[in-house]
Coordinates of C-alpha atoms and ligand atoms in Angstrom, one line a residue:
M1 CA -83.6 8.5 -46.4
A2 CA -84.5 8.4 -42.7
R3 CA -82.7 10.6 -40.3
Q4 CA -79.8 8.5 -39.1
A5 CA -79.0 8.6 -35.4
V6 CA -75.2 8.8 -35.0
H7 CA -73.4 6.6 -32.6
P8 CA -72.3 9.1 -30.1
R9 CA -68.6 9.2 -29.5
P10 CA -67.1 9.0 -26.0
M11 CA -66.4 12.8 -26.3
A12 CA -70.2 13.4 -26.3
G13 CA -70.5 11.7 -23.0
V14 CA -67.7 13.6 -21.5
A15 CA -69.2 16.9 -22.8
A16 CA -72.6 15.9 -21.3
A17 CA -71.0 15.1 -18.0
A18 CA -69.1 18.4 -18.1
V19 CA -72.3 20.3 -18.7
A20 CA -74.1 18.4 -15.9
L21 CA -71.3 19.2 -13.4
G22 CA -70.8 22.7 -14.6
V23 CA -74.5 23.7 -14.4
A24 CA -74.9 22.0 -11.1
Q25 CA -71.9 23.9 -9.8
L26 CA -73.1 27.3 -11.1
V27 CA -76.7 26.8 -9.9
A28 CA -75.3 25.7 -6.5
A29 CA -73.6 29.1 -5.9
P30 CA -76.7 31.0 -4.6
F31 CA -77.7 27.9 -2.5
G32 CA -74.5 27.9 -0.5
P33 CA -71.9 25.2 0.3
S34 CA -74.3 22.5 1.4
A35 CA -75.8 22.3 -2.2
D36 CA -72.4 21.8 -3.8
S37 CA -72.5 18.2 -5.0
R38 CA -68.9 18.2 -6.1
T39 CA -67.8 18.7 -2.5
A40 CA -70.5 16.3 -1.2
V41 CA -69.4 13.5 -3.6
G42 CA -65.7 14.1 -2.8
S43 CA -66.4 14.1 0.9
A44 CA -68.5 10.9 0.6
V45 CA -65.6 9.3 -1.3
I46 CA -63.2 10.3 1.5
D47 CA -65.6 9.0 4.1
L48 CA -66.1 5.7 2.3
T49 CA -62.4 5.1 1.4
P50 CA -60.9 2.4 3.6
G51 CA -58.5 3.6 6.3
P52 CA -55.4 2.0 4.8
V53 CA -56.1 3.7 1.4
K54 CA -56.5 7.1 3.1
E55 CA -53.3 6.5 4.9
W56 CA -51.5 5.7 1.7
A57 CA -52.9 8.8 0.0
I58 CA -51.9 11.1 2.9
Q59 CA -48.4 9.6 2.8
T60 CA -48.0 9.6 -1.0
F61 CA -49.6 13.0 -1.8
G62 CA -49.3 14.8 1.5
T63 CA -51.2 18.1 1.4
S64 CA -52.0 17.7 -2.3
D65 CA -54.1 14.6 -1.5
K66 CA -57.3 16.5 -2.1
L67 CA -56.3 17.8 -5.5
V68 CA -55.3 14.3 -6.5
L69 CA -58.7 13.0 -5.3
T70 CA -60.6 15.7 -7.3
L71 CA -58.6 14.9 -10.5
L72 CA -59.2 11.2 -9.9
I73 CA -63.0 11.7 -9.4
L74 CA -63.1 13.8 -12.6
G75 CA -61.2 11.2 -14.5
V76 CA -63.5 8.4 -13.3
I77 CA -66.6 10.5 -14.2
A78 CA -65.1 11.2 -17.7
L79 CA -64.3 7.5 -18.3
I80 CA -67.8 6.3 -17.2
A81 CA -69.5 9.1 -19.2
G82 CA -67.4 8.3 -22.3
L83 CA -68.2 4.5 -22.1
A84 CA -71.9 5.1 -21.4
A85 CA -72.3 7.6 -24.2
Q86 CA -71.2 5.0 -26.8
L87 CA -74.1 2.8 -25.7
E88 CA -76.7 5.6 -26.0
R89 CA -79.4 4.5 -28.4
P90 CA -82.8 6.1 -29.1
R91 CA -84.6 3.0 -27.9
L92 CA -82.2 2.2 -25.0
P93 CA -80.6 5.5 -23.8
V94 CA -77.9 3.9 -21.7
G95 CA -75.9 7.0 -21.5
S96 CA -78.8 9.2 -20.3
L97 CA -79.7 6.5 -17.7
V98 CA -76.1 6.5 -16.4
I99 CA -76.2 10.3 -16.1
A100 CA -79.5 10.1 -14.3
A101 CA -78.1 7.5 -11.9
A102 CA -75.1 9.6 -11.3
G103 CA -77.4 12.6 -10.6
I104 CA -79.3 10.6 -8.1
A105 CA -76.1 9.5 -6.4
G106 CA -75.0 13.1 -6.3
C107 CA -78.3 14.1 -4.6
A108 CA -77.8 11.3 -2.1
A109 CA -74.2 12.6 -1.4
V110 CA -75.6 16.1 -0.9
L111 CA -78.3 14.8 1.5
S112 CA -75.8 12.8 3.5
R113 CA -73.9 15.9 4.6
E114 CA -74.5 17.6 7.9
G115 CA -77.2 20.2 7.7
A116 CA -78.3 19.6 4.1
T117 CA -82.0 20.0 3.1
I118 CA -84.0 18.7 0.2
A119 CA -83.7 22.1 -1.5
D120 CA -80.0 21.6 -1.7
T121 CA -80.5 18.9 -4.3
V122 CA -82.0 21.3 -6.8
P123 CA -78.7 22.3 -8.4
T124 CA -77.7 18.7 -8.9
L125 CA -81.1 17.9 -10.4
V126 CA -80.9 20.9 -12.8
G127 CA -77.4 19.8 -13.8
T128 CA -78.4 16.2 -14.4
V129 CA -81.3 17.3 -16.7
C130 CA -79.0 19.6 -18.7
G131 CA -76.4 16.8 -19.0
I132 CA -79.0 14.4 -20.3
A133 CA -80.4 17.0 -22.7
V134 CA -76.9 17.6 -24.1
L135 CA -76.2 13.9 -24.6
R136 CA -79.6 13.3 -26.3
F137 CA -78.9 16.3 -28.5
L138 CA -75.5 15.1 -29.5
A139 CA -76.8 11.6 -30.1
S140 CA -79.8 12.7 -32.1
G141 CA -77.8 13.2 -35.3
R142 CA -80.0 16.3 -35.8
F143 CA -77.1 18.3 -37.2
T144 CA -75.3 15.7 -39.2
D145 CA -78.0 15.6 -41.9
G146 CA -78.3 18.3 -44.5
P147 CA -81.3 20.5 -45.0
P148 CA -84.3 18.7 -46.5
A149 CA -84.5 18.6 -50.3
R150 CA -87.0 21.1 -51.8
D151 CA -89.3 20.2 -54.6
D152 CA -89.7 22.5 -57.6
R153 CA -92.4 24.5 -55.8
G154 CA -90.0 25.1 -53.0
R155 CA -91.7 23.0 -50.4
A156 CA -89.7 20.8 -48.3
S157 CA -90.4 17.2 -49.1
A158 CA -90.5 15.0 -46.1
G159 CA -88.0 12.2 -45.9
T160 CA -85.9 13.4 -48.8
R161 CA -82.6 15.0 -48.2
I162 CA -80.0 16.4 -50.5
G163 CA -77.4 14.7 -48.4
P164 CA -75.3 15.1 -45.3
V165 CA -73.7 18.4 -44.5
P166 CA -70.2 18.8 -46.0
D167 CA -68.3 17.5 -43.0
P168 CA -70.7 16.3 -40.3
G169 CA -67.9 14.8 -38.2
R170 CA -66.1 18.1 -37.9
R171 CA -69.4 19.9 -37.0
L172 CA -70.2 17.3 -34.4
S173 CA -66.8 17.7 -32.9
L174 CA -67.0 21.5 -32.7
I175 CA -70.4 21.4 -31.1
T176 CA -69.2 18.7 -28.6
L177 CA -66.2 20.8 -27.8
G178 CA -68.4 23.8 -27.3
F179 CA -70.5 22.0 -24.7
L180 CA -67.3 20.7 -23.0
A181 CA -65.9 24.3 -22.8
G182 CA -69.3 25.6 -21.6
G183 CA -69.4 22.9 -18.9
A184 CA -65.9 23.7 -17.8
L185 CA -66.6 27.5 -17.7
T186 CA -69.8 27.3 -15.7
G187 CA -68.1 24.8 -13.4
V188 CA -65.1 27.0 -12.6
G189 CA -67.4 30.1 -12.4
G190 CA -69.7 28.3 -10.0
A191 CA -66.9 27.1 -7.8
V192 CA -65.4 30.6 -7.6
L193 CA -68.8 32.2 -6.8
T194 CA -69.5 29.6 -4.2
R195 CA -66.2 30.2 -2.5
M196 CA -66.5 34.0 -2.7
R197 CA -69.9 33.9 -1.2
A198 CA -69.0 31.6 1.7
S199 CA -65.5 32.9 2.5
V200 CA -64.8 34.0 6.0
S201 CA -61.6 35.7 5.1
G202 CA -63.3 39.1 5.7
D203 CA -64.6 38.0 9.1
R204 CA -61.2 36.7 10.0
S205 CA -59.2 39.8 9.0
A206 CA -61.7 42.0 11.0
F207 CA -61.0 40.0 14.2
A208 CA -58.4 41.3 16.6
L209 CA -57.1 38.6 19.0
P210 CA -57.8 39.4 22.7
T211 CA -54.7 40.3 24.8
P212 CA -53.6 37.2 26.8
K213 CA -53.6 37.4 30.6
A214 CA -50.9 34.8 30.8
V215 CA -48.4 35.3 28.1
A216 CA -46.2 32.5 26.9
P217 CA -42.5 32.9 27.9
P218 CA -40.6 34.4 25.0
V219 CA -38.8 31.8 22.8
P220 CA -35.0 32.3 23.5
P221 CA -32.8 32.4 20.5
A222 CA -30.8 29.5 22.0
V223 CA -33.6 27.0 20.9
Q224 CA -32.2 27.3 17.4
P225 CA -28.7 25.6 17.0
A226 CA -26.3 27.8 15.1
G227 CA -24.4 26.9 12.0
V228 CA -26.9 24.5 10.5
S229 CA -30.0 25.1 8.4
L230 CA -32.9 23.5 10.4
P231 CA -36.6 24.1 10.5
T232 CA -37.3 27.2 12.7
F233 CA -38.4 26.4 16.2
I234 CA -41.7 28.2 15.6
T235 CA -43.2 27.1 12.3
P236 CA -44.6 30.0 10.3
S237 CA -48.3 29.4 9.9
A238 CA -48.0 29.2 6.1
D239 CA -45.6 26.3 6.5
F240 CA -47.4 24.5 9.3
Y241 CA -48.4 21.0 8.2
R242 CA -52.1 20.5 7.4
I243 CA -54.1 17.4 7.7
D244 CA -57.9 17.1 7.6
T245 CA -60.7 15.2 5.9
A246 CA -62.4 18.4 4.6
L247 CA -62.5 18.6 0.8
S248 CA -63.3 22.2 1.0
V249 CA -62.2 24.2 4.0
P250 CA -65.2 24.8 6.3
Q251 CA -66.1 28.5 6.3
L252 CA -67.5 29.3 9.8
S253 CA -67.9 32.9 10.9
R254 CA -67.5 34.0 14.5
E255 CA -71.2 35.0 14.5
D256 CA -72.4 31.6 13.3
W257 CA -70.0 29.7 15.6
R258 CA -71.5 27.9 18.7
L259 CA -69.9 25.5 21.1
R260 CA -72.3 23.1 22.7
I261 CA -71.1 21.2 25.8
H262 CA -73.3 18.3 26.7
G263 CA -73.4 14.6 27.6
M264 CA -72.3 13.6 31.0
V265 CA -72.3 17.1 32.5
D266 CA -74.2 18.7 35.3
R267 CA -75.7 21.3 33.0
E268 CA -75.6 21.7 29.3
V269 CA -73.8 24.8 28.1
D270 CA -74.1 26.7 24.8
L271 CA -71.5 29.3 24.1
T272 CA -71.3 32.0 21.4
F273 CA -68.0 33.4 20.3
D274 CA -68.6 36.5 22.4
D275 CA -69.3 34.3 25.5
L276 CA -65.7 33.2 25.4
E277 CA -64.7 36.6 26.8
Q278 CA -65.6 35.4 30.3
F279 CA -62.7 33.0 30.3
E280 CA -59.0 33.9 30.8
V281 CA -57.0 34.3 27.6
V282 CA -53.8 32.3 27.7
E283 CA -51.0 31.4 25.3
D284 CA -49.1 28.2 24.9
V285 CA -46.3 27.1 22.5
V286 CA -47.1 23.5 21.5
T287 CA -45.7 21.1 18.9
L288 CA -48.5 19.3 17.0
A289 CA -47.8 15.9 15.4
C290 CA -49.8 13.7 13.1
V291 CA -50.1 10.0 13.8
S292 CA -49.6 9.4 10.0
N293 CA -46.1 10.8 10.2
P294 CA -43.8 8.1 9.0
V295 CA -40.2 7.8 10.5
G296 CA -38.4 10.9 9.1
G297 CA -41.6 12.5 7.9
D298 CA -42.6 16.2 8.2
L299 CA -46.2 16.1 9.6
I300 CA -45.0 17.9 12.7
S301 CA -44.9 21.7 13.4
T302 CA -44.8 24.1 16.3
A303 CA -46.8 27.2 16.9
K304 CA -47.8 29.7 19.6
W305 CA -51.4 29.2 20.3
T306 CA -53.8 31.8 21.9
G307 CA -57.0 30.7 23.4
Y308 CA -58.9 29.5 26.5
R309 CA -58.2 26.6 28.8
V310 CA -60.5 23.7 28.0
R311 CA -60.5 23.0 31.8
D312 CA -62.1 26.4 32.5
I313 CA -64.7 25.9 29.8
L314 CA -65.6 22.4 31.0
A315 CA -65.9 23.6 34.6
R316 CA -68.8 25.7 33.4
A317 CA -70.7 22.6 32.5
G318 CA -69.5 20.4 35.4
V319 CA -68.0 17.1 34.2
Q320 CA -69.5 14.1 35.9
S321 CA -67.1 11.7 37.5
D322 CA -67.8 8.6 35.4
A323 CA -67.1 10.4 32.1
D324 CA -63.6 9.5 30.8
M325 CA -63.8 10.8 27.1
L326 CA -64.2 14.2 25.6
L327 CA -65.7 13.6 22.1
S328 CA -65.1 16.8 20.2
K329 CA -66.8 17.4 16.9
S330 CA -66.2 19.7 14.0
I331 CA -68.7 21.5 11.8
D332 CA -67.8 19.1 9.0
G333 CA -68.6 16.0 11.1
F334 CA -65.0 15.0 12.0
T335 CA -64.7 13.7 15.6
A336 CA -61.8 13.1 18.0
G337 CA -62.0 11.3 21.4
S338 CA -59.6 12.4 24.1
P339 CA -59.1 11.2 27.6
I340 CA -60.6 13.8 30.0
E341 CA -57.5 14.1 32.1
A342 CA -55.5 15.3 29.0
M343 CA -58.1 18.1 28.7
T344 CA -58.1 19.1 32.3
D345 CA -54.6 18.5 33.8
Q346 CA -51.8 21.0 34.0
R347 CA -50.7 20.7 30.4
D348 CA -53.3 23.4 29.6
S349 CA -55.1 22.1 26.6
L350 CA -56.6 24.9 24.7
L351 CA -59.7 26.0 22.8
A352 CA -57.4 28.0 20.5
I353 CA -58.6 31.0 18.5
G354 CA -55.2 32.3 17.5
M355 CA -52.0 30.9 15.9
N356 CA -48.7 32.7 15.9
D357 CA -50.3 36.0 17.1
A358 CA -53.0 36.0 14.4
P359 CA -56.5 34.6 14.2
L360 CA -56.4 30.9 13.3
P361 CA -55.9 30.5 9.5
T362 CA -59.1 29.1 8.0
E363 CA -57.4 25.8 7.1
H364 CA -56.2 25.5 10.7
G365 CA -59.7 25.7 12.2
Y366 CA -61.0 29.3 12.2
P367 CA -62.6 30.5 14.4
A368 CA -61.8 27.9 17.1
R369 CA -60.0 24.5 17.4
L370 CA -58.6 22.3 20.1
V371 CA -54.8 22.1 20.8
V372 CA -53.9 19.3 23.2
P373 CA -50.2 18.9 24.1
G374 CA -48.9 15.3 24.0
L375 CA -51.7 13.7 21.9
Y376 CA -51.6 13.1 18.2
G377 CA -54.0 15.4 16.3
Y378 CA -56.4 12.6 15.2
V379 CA -57.5 12.1 18.8
S380 CA -57.4 15.7 20.0
A381 CA -56.9 18.6 17.7
T382 CA -60.4 19.1 16.3
K383 CA -60.5 22.1 14.0
W384 CA -63.7 24.1 13.4
V385 CA -64.8 22.6 16.7
V386 CA -68.5 23.2 17.6
D387 CA -69.5 20.4 19.9
L388 CA -67.9 18.9 23.1
E389 CA -69.6 15.7 24.4
L390 CA -68.6 14.2 27.7
T391 CA -68.9 10.5 27.3
R392 CA -67.0 7.2 27.9
F393 CA -64.5 5.3 25.8
D394 CA -66.7 2.2 26.2
R395 CA -69.6 4.1 24.6
A396 CA -68.3 6.3 21.9
E397 CA -65.8 5.9 19.0
A398 CA -64.3 8.8 17.1
Y399 CA -63.6 9.2 13.3
W400 CA -60.3 7.5 12.9
T401 CA -60.9 4.9 15.7
K402 CA -63.8 3.6 13.7
L403 CA -61.4 3.1 10.8
G404 CA -59.1 0.9 12.8
W405 CA -56.8 3.4 14.5
A406 CA -56.2 3.3 18.3
A407 CA -58.6 5.0 20.6
L408 CA -55.7 6.5 22.5
G409 CA -53.0 8.4 20.7
P410 CA -50.2 9.6 23.0
I411 CA -47.3 11.0 20.9
K412 CA -44.3 8.6 20.8
T413 CA -40.7 9.7 21.3
Q414 CA -39.2 10.3 17.8
S415 CA -36.4 12.2 16.2
R416 CA -35.4 13.1 12.6
V417 CA -32.3 14.0 10.6
D418 CA -32.9 17.1 8.6
V419 CA -29.3 17.7 7.5
P420 CA -27.9 16.0 5.6
R421 CA -30.8 15.2 3.2
S422 CA -30.9 11.7 2.0
G423 CA -28.5 11.2 -0.9
Q424 CA -26.7 14.5 -0.3
D425 CA -23.0 15.0 -1.2
V426 CA -21.0 16.2 1.8
P427 CA -17.7 17.9 1.2
R428 CA -14.6 16.7 3.2
G429 CA -13.8 18.7 6.3
T430 CA -15.8 19.8 9.3
V431 CA -19.6 19.5 8.7
T432 CA -22.6 20.2 10.9
F433 CA -25.6 17.9 10.8
G434 CA -28.8 18.4 12.6
G435 CA -32.5 17.8 13.0
V436 CA -35.4 17.7 15.5
A437 CA -36.6 15.4 18.3
W438 CA -39.9 15.3 20.2
A439 CA -41.6 13.6 23.1
Q440 CA -44.5 15.9 23.9
N441 CA -45.6 15.9 27.6
R442 CA -42.4 14.2 28.6
G443 CA -39.8 16.5 27.0
V444 CA -36.5 15.6 25.3
K445 CA -33.5 15.1 27.6
A446 CA -30.9 13.9 25.1
V447 CA -30.3 13.2 21.4
E448 CA -27.6 10.8 20.1
V449 CA -26.4 10.1 16.6
R450 CA -24.4 7.3 15.1
V451 CA -22.5 7.6 11.8
K452 CA -21.4 4.6 9.8
G453 CA -19.2 4.4 6.8
P454 CA -15.6 4.2 5.7
G455 CA -14.8 7.6 7.4
A456 CA -16.6 6.7 10.6
T457 CA -14.0 5.0 12.8
E458 CA -16.2 4.8 15.9
D459 CA -19.4 2.9 15.2
R460 CA -21.2 4.1 18.4
W461 CA -23.8 6.5 19.6
Q462 CA -22.5 10.0 20.3
P463 CA -24.3 12.8 22.0
A464 CA -25.7 15.6 19.8
Q465 CA -25.7 19.2 20.9
L466 CA -29.2 20.3 21.9
G467 CA -30.9 23.6 21.3
A468 CA -32.3 25.1 24.5
A469 CA -35.5 23.3 25.8
Y470 CA -38.6 25.5 25.7
S471 CA -41.0 23.2 27.4
N472 CA -42.0 19.5 27.5
E473 CA -44.7 20.3 25.0
T474 CA -42.4 21.4 22.2
W475 CA -39.8 19.7 20.0
R476 CA -36.1 20.2 20.5
L477 CA -33.7 21.0 17.7
W478 CA -30.2 19.4 17.7
K479 CA -26.9 19.5 15.8
F480 CA -23.9 17.3 15.5
T481 CA -20.5 18.4 14.2
W482 CA -18.5 15.8 12.3
E483 CA -15.2 15.5 10.6
A484 CA -15.8 14.2 7.1
G485 CA -12.6 12.5 6.0
E486 CA -12.7 9.3 4.0
P487 CA -14.7 9.6 0.9
G488 CA -17.6 7.1 0.3
L489 CA -21.1 6.2 1.2
H490 CA -22.1 6.9 4.9
E491 CA -25.2 6.8 7.0
I492 CA -26.3 8.7 10.0
S493 CA -29.0 7.6 12.5
V494 CA -30.6 9.5 15.3
R495 CA -32.4 8.6 18.5
A496 CA -33.8 10.6 21.4
T497 CA -34.2 10.1 25.1
D498 CA -37.3 11.5 26.7
G499 CA -37.7 13.3 30.0
T500 CA -38.4 10.0 31.9
G501 CA -35.0 8.6 30.7
A502 CA -36.6 6.2 28.2
V503 CA -34.6 5.8 24.9
Q504 CA -36.5 6.0 21.6
T505 CA -37.1 2.4 20.4
S506 CA -35.3 1.0 17.4
Q507 CA -38.4 -1.3 16.8
L508 CA -39.9 -0.4 13.5
A509 CA -43.7 0.2 13.7
D510 CA -46.0 1.3 10.9
V511 CA -48.1 4.5 11.4
V512 CA -51.2 2.3 11.9
P513 CA -52.7 2.0 14.5
D514 CA -51.0 4.4 16.9
G515 CA -47.9 6.0 15.3
A516 CA -44.6 5.0 13.7
T517 CA -41.5 4.1 15.6
G518 CA -37.9 3.3 14.6
W519 CA -34.7 5.3 14.1
H520 CA -34.4 7.7 11.2
T521 CA -31.4 6.9 9.1
V522 CA -30.1 9.0 6.2
S523 CA -27.4 8.0 3.7
F524 CA -25.0 10.6 2.3
A525 CA -21.7 10.5 0.3
V526 CA -18.5 12.2 1.4
M527 CA -16.9 13.6 -1.7
Ligands
LIG601 N1 -62.2 19.1 11.7 C1 -61.1 18.4 11.6 N2 -60.1 18.6 12.5 C2 -59.0 17.9 12.5 C3 -58.8 16.9 11.5 C4 -59.8 16.7 10.5 O1 -59.7 15.9 9.6 N3 -60.9 17.5 10.6 N4 -57.6 16.2 11.5 C5 -56.8 16.1 12.7 C6 -55.5 15.6 12.5 S1 -55.4 14.0 12.0 C7 -54.4 16.4 12.7 S2 -52.9 15.7 12.7 C8 -54.5 17.8 13.1 C9 -53.7 18.6 12.1 O2 -53.9 20.0 12.4 P1 -53.3 21.1 11.4 O3 -53.9 20.8 10.1 O4 -53.7 22.4 11.9 O5 -51.8 20.8 11.3 O6 -55.8 18.2 13.0 C10 -56.8 17.4 13.5 N5 -58.1 18.1 13.5
LIG602 MO1 -53.2 13.5 12.0

């Protein structure tokens, strides 16, 4: 009886893929982050995903969008591996070919990243070879057959077998599971090792922020309306919203950081982190906002930033008069294009190195990022910034603009109801509602609310009570006291008036291409 090749089960393919990924991940650890094909593939998927899909993902999954992406990619890999494995035949090794093709794609993804070299593909190649070996082994049927029959002289007789092992299926499953677990273990181990080796958390905690020359005015308690539970005026760094295209947070030490200023300048400038000491250290409280924030959304936060004026840094290079765009670039390839005047006028745009009196958290751009009051983050707030190119809007296009977003992104006047929450039950009696409003660079002059429902006799806009204004570059908190009488379903809407006297538009606009508009309305029930 000839050795019978088993038809591999989908699980064999999944196990082979797990070994390929796991080994690649483990071998990548000594090579460093640019050899990590998992991150490279994920990043390539992010880069190749159409703008509207990215948008949908950010809005649906928020800050967990990357976890969802990772699980999705693993799911797709498992599915393909499972299907391909079933087609694996000794003559036509479809499964092995698919793994090989995936390995080549992985190498291509690695090579497509900034700063990758040929050597960085070694871990992916090693993983691919191991994955194919596992699949071929599981498909060979080598262990489903019993030991060869022996003749009376004890010699093994070729081609004759006593029969299959007692339960080949079970044995196959156990071996497959073993490979699967091995792949998972090496993968997790490799990911942890890679992260530990690259982490800048030590570099960050060893850094003491320089003392500012110009300190930000203290935040008066009156910015926070009393008697209602609203977001704090200054957002704790841990709660600050986070948006970026980086699948793994770039780990850039102060020592490795360089800032290159070039393009339409009188002289090119290259700064090390220590070189920054020649500039005046300033502080600025600024509310950052994301263009992807839908009406009522929470992609907006406020922090005290410490850093250097971009104006002072650009003056070192000498900006030529026909340049109108500052194209800033991150170590991970992200770019933002900002009008030069926003970088150089009195709003004091910053190259920030500190957030809320501590070095920038790694995920918010350590060791340096841009903070530009009045512009959405996608056109201004480059984290892990390493390159400033002076250019023109008719010559250069930044990351999100290439994907169909507007080249200019001034922040629109918006407001939000935080209390009550949508669908909340409100007891009868005196209640205090509240929320936030923002119009960076223009400031918020007034906030009005309108309550509709059986207990709202006056269907008109009424002034809300404002928390103290800090500056035009920060949001303003508001509250509104209301007598809840008649039970039933109600709704509250809010609108702000900016410092120029312009009232927030009711016109509904989608976040694409330059930011959502419309009044935020929340329904609640008086009980
Ligand atoms: N390197 C890099 N910087 C980036 C981004 C990015 O994807 N990569 N996203 C920008 C966007 S869209 C926003 S809204 C802000 C968010 O800054 P935060 O994560 O510190 O809140 O960062 C900006 N800076
Ligand atoms: Mo954003």
